[in-house]
mmCIF file of C-alpha atoms and ligand atoms in Angstrom:
data_model
loop_
_atom_site.group_PDB
_atom_site.id
_atom_site.type_symbol
_atom_site.label_atom_id
_atom_site.label_comp_id
_atom_site.label_asym_id
_atom_site.label_seq_id
_atom_site.Cartn_x
_atom_site.Cartn_y
_atom_site.Cartn_z
ATOM 1 C CA MET A 41 -59.341 47.672 -172.804
ATOM 2 C CA GLN A 42 -59.976 50.112 -175.669
ATOM 3 C CA GLN A 43 -61.320 53.475 -174.477
ATOM 4 C CA ALA A 44 -64.470 54.491 -176.349
ATOM 5 C CA ILE A 45 -65.860 57.676 -177.818
ATOM 6 C CA ALA A 46 -69.064 58.323 -175.846
ATOM 7 C CA VAL A 47 -71.884 59.838 -177.908
ATOM 8 C CA LEU A 48 -75.219 61.120 -176.598
ATOM 9 C CA ASP A 49 -78.486 62.464 -177.945
ATOM 10 C CA SER A 50 -82.134 62.705 -176.918
ATOM 11 C CA GLY A 51 -82.823 59.641 -179.081
ATOM 12 C CA VAL A 52 -81.793 58.273 -182.462
ATOM 13 C CA GLY A 53 -80.539 61.587 -183.912
ATOM 14 C CA GLY A 54 -76.955 61.177 -182.746
ATOM 15 C CA LEU A 55 -76.726 57.996 -184.826
ATOM 16 C CA THR A 56 -76.272 60.281 -187.839
ATOM 17 C CA VAL A 57 -73.008 61.440 -186.232
ATOM 18 C CA VAL A 58 -72.100 57.880 -185.187
ATOM 19 C CA LYS A 59 -72.390 56.734 -188.803
ATOM 20 C CA GLU A 60 -69.802 59.306 -189.892
ATOM 21 C CA VAL A 61 -67.537 58.356 -186.995
ATOM 22 C CA MET A 62 -67.750 54.687 -188.022
ATOM 23 C CA LYS A 63 -67.003 55.651 -191.617
ATOM 24 C CA GLN A 64 -64.036 57.910 -190.830
ATOM 25 C CA LEU A 65 -62.679 56.064 -187.783
ATOM 26 C CA PRO A 66 -63.596 52.403 -188.254
ATOM 27 C CA HIS A 67 -61.415 51.114 -185.430
ATOM 28 C CA GLU A 68 -62.720 53.461 -182.763
ATOM 29 C CA LYS A 69 -65.182 51.989 -180.294
ATOM 30 C CA VAL A 70 -68.433 53.906 -179.760
ATOM 31 C CA ILE A 71 -70.664 53.912 -176.698
ATOM 32 C CA TYR A 72 -73.983 55.549 -177.509
ATOM 33 C CA PHE A 73 -76.747 56.800 -175.246
ATOM 34 C CA GLY A 74 -80.144 57.834 -176.655
ATOM 35 C CA ASP A 75 -82.463 59.327 -174.053
ATOM 36 C CA THR A 76 -85.545 57.980 -175.825
ATOM 37 C CA ALA A 77 -87.670 57.977 -172.662
ATOM 38 C CA ARG A 78 -87.357 61.773 -172.375
ATOM 39 C CA SER A 79 -87.201 62.726 -176.059
ATOM 40 C CA PRO A 80 -87.886 65.266 -177.510
ATOM 41 C CA TYR A 81 -85.580 67.755 -175.821
ATOM 42 C CA GLY A 82 -86.565 70.587 -178.176
ATOM 43 C CA PRO A 83 -89.603 71.911 -176.263
ATOM 44 C CA ARG A 84 -87.943 71.602 -172.824
ATOM 45 C CA PRO A 85 -86.477 74.521 -170.869
ATOM 46 C CA ALA A 86 -82.705 74.970 -171.178
ATOM 47 C CA SER A 87 -82.165 74.173 -167.486
ATOM 48 C CA GLU A 88 -83.864 70.794 -167.890
ATOM 49 C CA VAL A 89 -81.863 69.884 -171.001
ATOM 50 C CA ARG A 90 -78.693 70.855 -169.123
ATOM 51 C CA HIS A 91 -79.699 68.639 -166.213
ATOM 52 C CA PHE A 92 -80.434 65.641 -168.501
ATOM 53 C CA THR A 93 -77.138 66.125 -170.334
ATOM 54 C CA ARG A 94 -75.236 66.141 -167.046
ATOM 55 C CA GLN A 95 -76.994 62.956 -165.936
ATOM 56 C CA ILE A 96 -76.155 61.149 -169.169
ATOM 57 C CA VAL A 97 -72.543 62.300 -169.101
ATOM 58 C CA ASP A 98 -72.250 61.042 -165.502
ATOM 59 C CA TYR A 99 -73.691 57.718 -166.655
ATOM 60 C CA LEU A 100 -71.275 57.473 -169.595
ATOM 61 C CA LEU A 101 -68.237 58.359 -167.467
ATOM 62 C CA GLN A 102 -68.486 54.968 -165.739
ATOM 63 C CA PHE A 103 -67.142 53.462 -169.006
ATOM 64 C CA ASN A 104 -64.029 55.637 -168.828
ATOM 65 C CA PRO A 105 -64.458 57.134 -172.339
ATOM 66 C CA LYS A 106 -61.699 59.176 -173.958
ATOM 67 C CA MET A 107 -64.091 61.768 -175.368
ATOM 68 C CA ILE A 108 -67.699 62.943 -175.024
ATOM 69 C CA VAL A 109 -69.629 63.874 -178.166
ATOM 70 C CA ILE A 110 -72.844 65.811 -177.593
ATOM 71 C CA ALA A 111 -74.515 64.717 -180.837
ATOM 72 C CA CYS A 112 -77.573 66.830 -180.132
ATOM 73 C CA ASN A 113 -77.885 70.469 -181.169
ATOM 74 C CA THR A 114 -80.406 71.278 -178.446
ATOM 75 C CA ALA A 115 -78.045 69.966 -175.749
ATOM 76 C CA THR A 116 -74.943 71.455 -177.401
ATOM 77 C CA ALA A 117 -76.639 74.871 -177.479
ATOM 78 C CA VAL A 118 -77.307 74.978 -173.745
ATOM 79 C CA ALA A 119 -74.988 72.483 -172.056
ATOM 80 C CA ILE A 120 -71.617 72.173 -173.786
ATOM 81 C CA GLU A 121 -69.801 74.760 -171.657
ATOM 82 C CA ASP A 122 -71.250 73.261 -168.489
ATOM 83 C CA ILE A 123 -70.069 69.761 -169.481
ATOM 84 C CA ARG A 124 -66.622 71.026 -170.524
ATOM 85 C CA ALA A 125 -66.241 72.562 -167.075
ATOM 86 C CA ARG A 126 -67.172 69.270 -165.397
ATOM 87 C CA VAL A 127 -65.021 66.704 -167.208
ATOM 88 C CA SER A 128 -61.321 66.441 -167.972
ATOM 89 C CA ILE A 129 -61.687 64.712 -171.368
ATOM 90 C CA PRO A 130 -62.429 66.526 -174.673
ATOM 91 C CA VAL A 131 -66.085 67.412 -175.267
ATOM 92 C CA VAL A 132 -67.223 67.883 -178.879
ATOM 93 C CA GLY A 133 -70.547 69.440 -179.907
ATOM 94 C CA VAL A 134 -72.315 69.669 -183.262
ATOM 95 C CA ILE A 135 -73.014 73.390 -183.674
ATOM 96 C CA SER A 136 -69.552 74.803 -184.463
ATOM 97 C CA PRO A 137 -68.835 72.010 -186.997
ATOM 98 C CA GLY A 138 -72.217 72.627 -188.688
ATOM 99 C CA ALA A 139 -71.624 76.382 -188.832
ATOM 100 C CA ARG A 140 -68.123 75.871 -190.244
ATOM 101 C CA ALA A 141 -69.379 73.483 -192.920
ATOM 102 C CA ALA A 142 -72.056 75.996 -194.011
ATOM 103 C CA ILE A 143 -69.613 78.895 -194.216
ATOM 104 C CA LYS A 144 -67.319 76.761 -196.411
ATOM 105 C CA MET A 145 -70.232 75.974 -198.714
ATOM 106 C CA THR A 146 -72.218 79.232 -199.085
ATOM 107 C CA ARG A 147 -71.630 81.482 -202.065
ATOM 108 C CA SER A 148 -74.307 84.074 -201.324
ATOM 109 C CA GLY A 149 -73.668 84.442 -197.568
ATOM 110 C CA ARG A 150 -77.360 83.680 -196.941
ATOM 111 C CA ILE A 151 -77.812 80.583 -194.839
ATOM 112 C CA GLY A 152 -80.955 78.894 -193.542
ATOM 113 C CA VAL A 153 -81.028 77.015 -190.249
ATOM 114 C CA ILE A 154 -83.671 74.560 -189.097
ATOM 115 C CA GLY A 155 -83.709 73.032 -185.651
ATOM 116 C CA THR A 156 -85.757 72.360 -182.551
ATOM 117 C CA ASP A 157 -87.472 75.147 -180.622
ATOM 118 C CA GLY A 158 -84.667 75.044 -178.064
ATOM 119 C CA THR A 159 -81.883 75.345 -180.628
ATOM 120 C CA ILE A 160 -83.542 78.136 -182.582
ATOM 121 C CA ARG A 161 -84.448 80.017 -179.369
ATOM 122 C CA SER A 162 -80.825 79.822 -178.192
ATOM 123 C CA GLN A 163 -79.580 81.524 -181.405
ATOM 124 C CA ALA A 164 -76.497 79.337 -181.077
ATOM 125 C CA TYR A 165 -76.135 79.000 -184.863
ATOM 126 C CA GLU A 166 -76.384 82.750 -185.455
ATOM 127 C CA THR A 167 -73.640 83.229 -182.860
ATOM 128 C CA ALA A 168 -71.429 80.472 -184.282
ATOM 129 C CA LEU A 169 -71.897 81.629 -187.900
ATOM 130 C CA ARG A 170 -71.244 85.305 -187.125
ATOM 131 C CA GLN A 171 -68.165 84.407 -185.118
ATOM 132 C CA ILE A 172 -66.687 82.972 -188.316
ATOM 133 C CA SER A 173 -68.203 85.479 -190.728
ATOM 134 C CA PRO A 174 -69.827 88.596 -189.180
ATOM 135 C CA ASP A 175 -71.708 89.642 -192.347
ATOM 136 C CA ILE A 176 -73.591 86.434 -192.857
ATOM 137 C CA HIS A 177 -77.405 86.532 -193.202
ATOM 138 C CA VAL A 178 -79.185 83.823 -191.224
ATOM 139 C CA TYR A 179 -82.793 82.712 -191.705
ATOM 140 C CA SER A 180 -83.848 80.417 -188.851
ATOM 141 C CA GLU A 181 -86.932 78.292 -188.549
ATOM 142 C CA ALA A 182 -87.979 75.983 -185.711
ATOM 143 C CA CYS A 183 -89.368 72.662 -186.954
ATOM 144 C CA PRO A 184 -90.656 71.045 -183.755
ATOM 145 C CA LEU A 185 -92.644 68.296 -185.505
ATOM 146 C CA LEU A 186 -89.754 66.653 -187.301
ATOM 147 C CA ALA A 187 -87.640 64.986 -184.581
ATOM 148 C CA PRO A 188 -90.615 63.238 -182.902
ATOM 149 C CA PHE A 189 -91.561 61.788 -186.295
ATOM 150 C CA VAL A 190 -88.056 60.435 -186.866
ATOM 151 C CA GLU A 191 -88.043 58.999 -183.356
ATOM 152 C CA ARG A 192 -91.028 56.862 -184.316
ATOM 153 C CA GLY A 193 -89.181 55.467 -187.329
ATOM 154 C CA LEU A 194 -91.606 57.065 -189.782
ATOM 155 C CA PHE A 195 -89.151 59.043 -191.862
ATOM 156 C CA SER A 196 -89.998 57.518 -195.233
ATOM 157 C CA SER A 197 -93.771 57.889 -194.979
ATOM 158 C CA ASP A 198 -95.997 60.246 -197.012
ATOM 159 C CA ARG A 199 -97.039 61.845 -193.765
ATOM 160 C CA ALA A 200 -93.380 62.614 -192.978
ATOM 161 C CA HIS A 201 -92.995 64.224 -196.391
ATOM 162 C CA SER A 202 -96.009 66.483 -195.892
ATOM 163 C CA ILE A 203 -94.814 67.477 -192.411
ATOM 164 C CA VAL A 204 -91.425 68.364 -193.913
ATOM 165 C CA GLU A 205 -93.177 70.413 -196.611
ATOM 166 C CA GLN A 206 -95.284 72.246 -194.055
ATOM 167 C CA SER A 207 -92.341 72.852 -191.683
ATOM 168 C CA LEU A 208 -90.061 74.232 -194.404
ATOM 169 C CA SER A 209 -92.623 76.424 -196.163
ATOM 170 C CA PRO A 210 -91.496 79.660 -194.396
ATOM 171 C CA LEU A 211 -87.987 79.146 -195.839
ATOM 172 C CA LYS A 212 -89.062 78.407 -199.400
ATOM 173 C CA ASP A 213 -89.092 82.055 -200.501
ATOM 174 C CA LYS A 214 -85.885 83.011 -198.669
ATOM 175 C CA PRO A 215 -82.793 83.680 -200.822
ATOM 176 C CA ILE A 216 -80.648 80.994 -199.152
ATOM 177 C CA ASP A 217 -78.144 78.742 -200.908
ATOM 178 C CA CYS A 218 -77.418 76.506 -197.909
ATOM 179 C CA LEU A 219 -79.642 74.992 -195.258
ATOM 180 C CA ILE A 220 -78.107 73.762 -192.021
ATOM 181 C CA LEU A 221 -79.879 70.711 -190.651
ATOM 182 C CA GLY A 222 -79.522 72.002 -187.094
ATOM 183 C CA CYS A 223 -80.923 68.888 -185.473
ATOM 184 C CA THR A 224 -79.151 65.558 -185.692
ATOM 185 C CA HIS A 225 -82.479 63.830 -186.384
ATOM 186 C CA TYR A 226 -82.959 65.652 -189.693
ATOM 187 C CA PRO A 227 -80.511 63.711 -191.908
ATOM 188 C CA PHE A 228 -83.000 60.824 -191.596
ATOM 189 C CA LEU A 229 -85.375 63.101 -193.567
ATOM 190 C CA MET A 230 -82.723 64.213 -196.056
ATOM 191 C CA GLU A 231 -84.602 62.945 -199.102
ATOM 192 C CA SER A 232 -87.812 64.831 -198.308
ATOM 193 C CA ILE A 233 -85.947 67.971 -197.223
ATOM 194 C CA SER A 234 -83.931 67.957 -200.402
ATOM 195 C CA GLN A 235 -87.035 67.473 -202.571
ATOM 196 C CA VAL A 236 -88.815 70.330 -200.814
ATOM 197 C CA MET A 237 -85.886 72.788 -200.929
ATOM 198 C CA GLY A 238 -84.828 71.915 -204.488
ATOM 199 C CA PRO A 239 -81.398 71.548 -206.105
ATOM 200 C CA GLU A 240 -80.332 75.190 -205.577
ATOM 201 C CA VAL A 241 -80.101 74.732 -201.812
ATOM 202 C CA THR A 242 -77.229 72.647 -200.416
ATOM 203 C CA LEU A 243 -78.129 70.743 -197.277
ATOM 204 C CA ILE A 244 -75.543 70.819 -194.505
ATOM 205 C CA SER A 245 -75.477 68.083 -191.907
ATOM 206 C CA SER A 246 -72.929 68.638 -189.151
ATOM 207 C CA ALA A 247 -72.247 64.893 -188.897
ATOM 208 C CA GLU A 248 -69.330 64.763 -191.341
ATOM 209 C CA GLU A 249 -67.584 67.863 -190.008
ATOM 210 C CA THR A 250 -68.126 66.712 -186.408
ATOM 211 C CA ALA A 251 -66.489 63.354 -187.194
ATOM 212 C CA ARG A 252 -63.563 65.271 -188.729
ATOM 213 C CA ASP A 253 -63.259 67.333 -185.521
ATOM 214 C CA ILE A 254 -63.244 64.127 -183.487
ATOM 215 C CA SER A 255 -60.530 62.685 -185.696
ATOM 216 C CA THR A 256 -58.412 65.864 -185.479
ATOM 217 C CA ILE A 257 -58.672 66.047 -181.676
ATOM 218 C CA LEU A 258 -57.775 62.370 -181.314
ATOM 219 C CA SER A 259 -54.709 62.701 -183.505
ATOM 220 C CA GLN A 260 -53.564 66.029 -182.005
ATOM 221 C CA ARG A 261 -53.670 64.437 -178.560
ATOM 222 C CA ASN A 262 -52.346 61.118 -179.737
ATOM 223 C CA MET A 263 -55.489 59.430 -178.467
ATOM 224 C CA GLN A 264 -56.385 57.313 -181.519
ATOM 225 C CA THR A 265 -56.806 53.648 -180.893
ATOM 226 C CA LYS A 266 -53.738 51.561 -181.675
ATOM 227 C CA SER A 267 -55.934 48.530 -182.175
ATOM 228 C CA ASN A 268 -56.716 47.106 -185.599
ATOM 229 C CA GLU A 269 -59.491 44.972 -184.181
ATOM 230 C CA ILE A 270 -63.112 45.450 -185.074
ATOM 231 C CA PRO A 271 -64.572 47.258 -182.060
ATOM 232 C CA ILE A 272 -67.548 46.054 -180.059
ATOM 233 C CA HIS A 273 -69.832 49.066 -179.919
ATOM 234 C CA GLN A 274 -72.410 49.546 -177.196
ATOM 235 C CA PHE A 275 -75.796 51.200 -177.516
ATOM 236 C CA PHE A 276 -78.015 52.266 -174.642
ATOM 237 C CA CYS A 277 -81.401 53.888 -174.620
ATOM 238 C CA SER A 278 -83.532 55.004 -171.715
ATOM 239 C CA GLY A 279 -86.880 53.933 -173.202
ATOM 240 C CA THR A 280 -88.124 50.797 -174.862
ATOM 241 C CA PRO A 281 -85.379 49.549 -177.172
ATOM 242 C CA ILE A 282 -87.512 48.010 -179.952
ATOM 243 C CA VAL A 283 -87.893 50.962 -182.335
ATOM 244 C CA PHE A 284 -84.532 52.433 -181.303
ATOM 245 C CA ARG A 285 -82.808 49.187 -182.174
ATOM 246 C CA GLN A 286 -84.606 48.837 -185.511
ATOM 247 C CA ILE A 287 -83.705 52.364 -186.566
ATOM 248 C CA ALA A 288 -80.102 52.001 -185.418
ATOM 249 C CA GLU A 289 -79.547 48.637 -187.098
ATOM 250 C CA ASN A 290 -81.032 49.873 -190.318
ATOM 251 C CA TRP A 291 -79.173 53.203 -190.336
ATOM 252 C CA LEU A 292 -75.807 51.691 -189.414
ATOM 253 C CA LYS A 293 -76.118 48.415 -191.282
ATOM 254 C CA GLU A 294 -73.115 48.899 -193.548
ATOM 255 C CA TYR A 295 -70.954 49.572 -190.514
ATOM 256 C CA ILE A 296 -72.268 47.153 -187.932
ATOM 257 C CA SER A 297 -73.539 44.181 -189.921
ATOM 258 C CA PHE A 298 -70.444 42.100 -189.258
ATOM 259 C CA ILE A 299 -69.395 43.923 -186.137
ATOM 260 C CA PRO A 300 -70.399 42.497 -182.796
ATOM 261 C CA VAL A 301 -72.698 45.016 -181.137
ATOM 262 C CA VAL A 302 -73.856 44.868 -177.579
ATOM 263 C CA TRP A 303 -77.419 46.049 -177.115
ATOM 264 C CA GLN A 304 -78.157 46.775 -173.499
ATOM 265 C CA VAL A 305 -81.442 46.579 -171.683
ATOM 266 C CA PRO A 306 -82.989 50.021 -171.246
ATOM 267 C CA THR A 307 -81.516 52.079 -168.509
ATOM 268 C CA ILE A 308 -83.797 54.686 -166.974
ATOM 269 C CA ILE A 309 -81.701 57.345 -165.340
HETATM 270 N N1 LIG B 1495 -81.381 65.498 -182.049
HETATM 271 C C1 LIG B 1495 -81.627 66.632 -181.288
HETATM 272 C C2 LIG B 1495 -80.963 67.889 -181.807
HETATM 273 O O1 LIG B 1495 -80.018 67.801 -182.557
HETATM 274 C C3 LIG B 1495 -82.856 66.853 -180.487
HETATM 275 C C4 LIG B 1495 -84.206 66.518 -180.987
HETATM 276 C C5 LIG B 1495 -85.173 66.631 -179.842
HETATM 277 O O2 LIG B 1495 -85.041 65.816 -178.920
HETATM 278 O O3 LIG B 1495 -86.029 67.536 -179.828
HETATM 279 O O4 LIG B 1495 -81.341 68.981 -181.458
#
């Protein structure tokens, strides 16, 4: 049986990474876990997020995946080293790819970062950016209202737009030329974020670069699937699946419309 790439997030956010994986690696099978019952992770203490991440990884290991992708910045910031120490398969996070993508893009060396309270508090982006380029200027802003809004499927509403406007206002007068969407939920709000920040600011989602990392690791280790079949992906969520399923089907429609997808009953862990 084909070994899958296991992807986790607090909810629907990691689907932004899954979409890129499906685009770049169409024959790879994905098993996804969204912890919708316990979302958002952003306001939670680091120790709790670490504990939840461990639980989900333990759950996903029963499917014998070939790789774990922590498609959540909040969990990557506080749990990736812990998970790497616990499993023998590759573990990919979203912070280093996002930082790398921003460094490639910036001309001015002034980069904005938005994320959850947990991610911004951890300063994981500052660390990752300065590891690549020590002189970089980073302007960080926590936007705790955004992910819960996305989780409710309300990302195209007027209310969502005004919350984006309000959340980004502290960054509007900063001299940045790139803004890292340091939460995997934020690409759902791309249109509003881009309208608010204007054409001078390039938005960086780590999804694309993360999918490239996944592809590189699979080929370096000769772990790519040899199958040319269309994979049967599996999606799990810990809360009620109705909204989760709607968002996922809509977001991934070009990649899963003709692909058999197994939707599982909610699993509370
Ligand atoms: N998608 C998540 C992230 O990238 C977490 C959002 C949340 O649960 O607060 O940080």
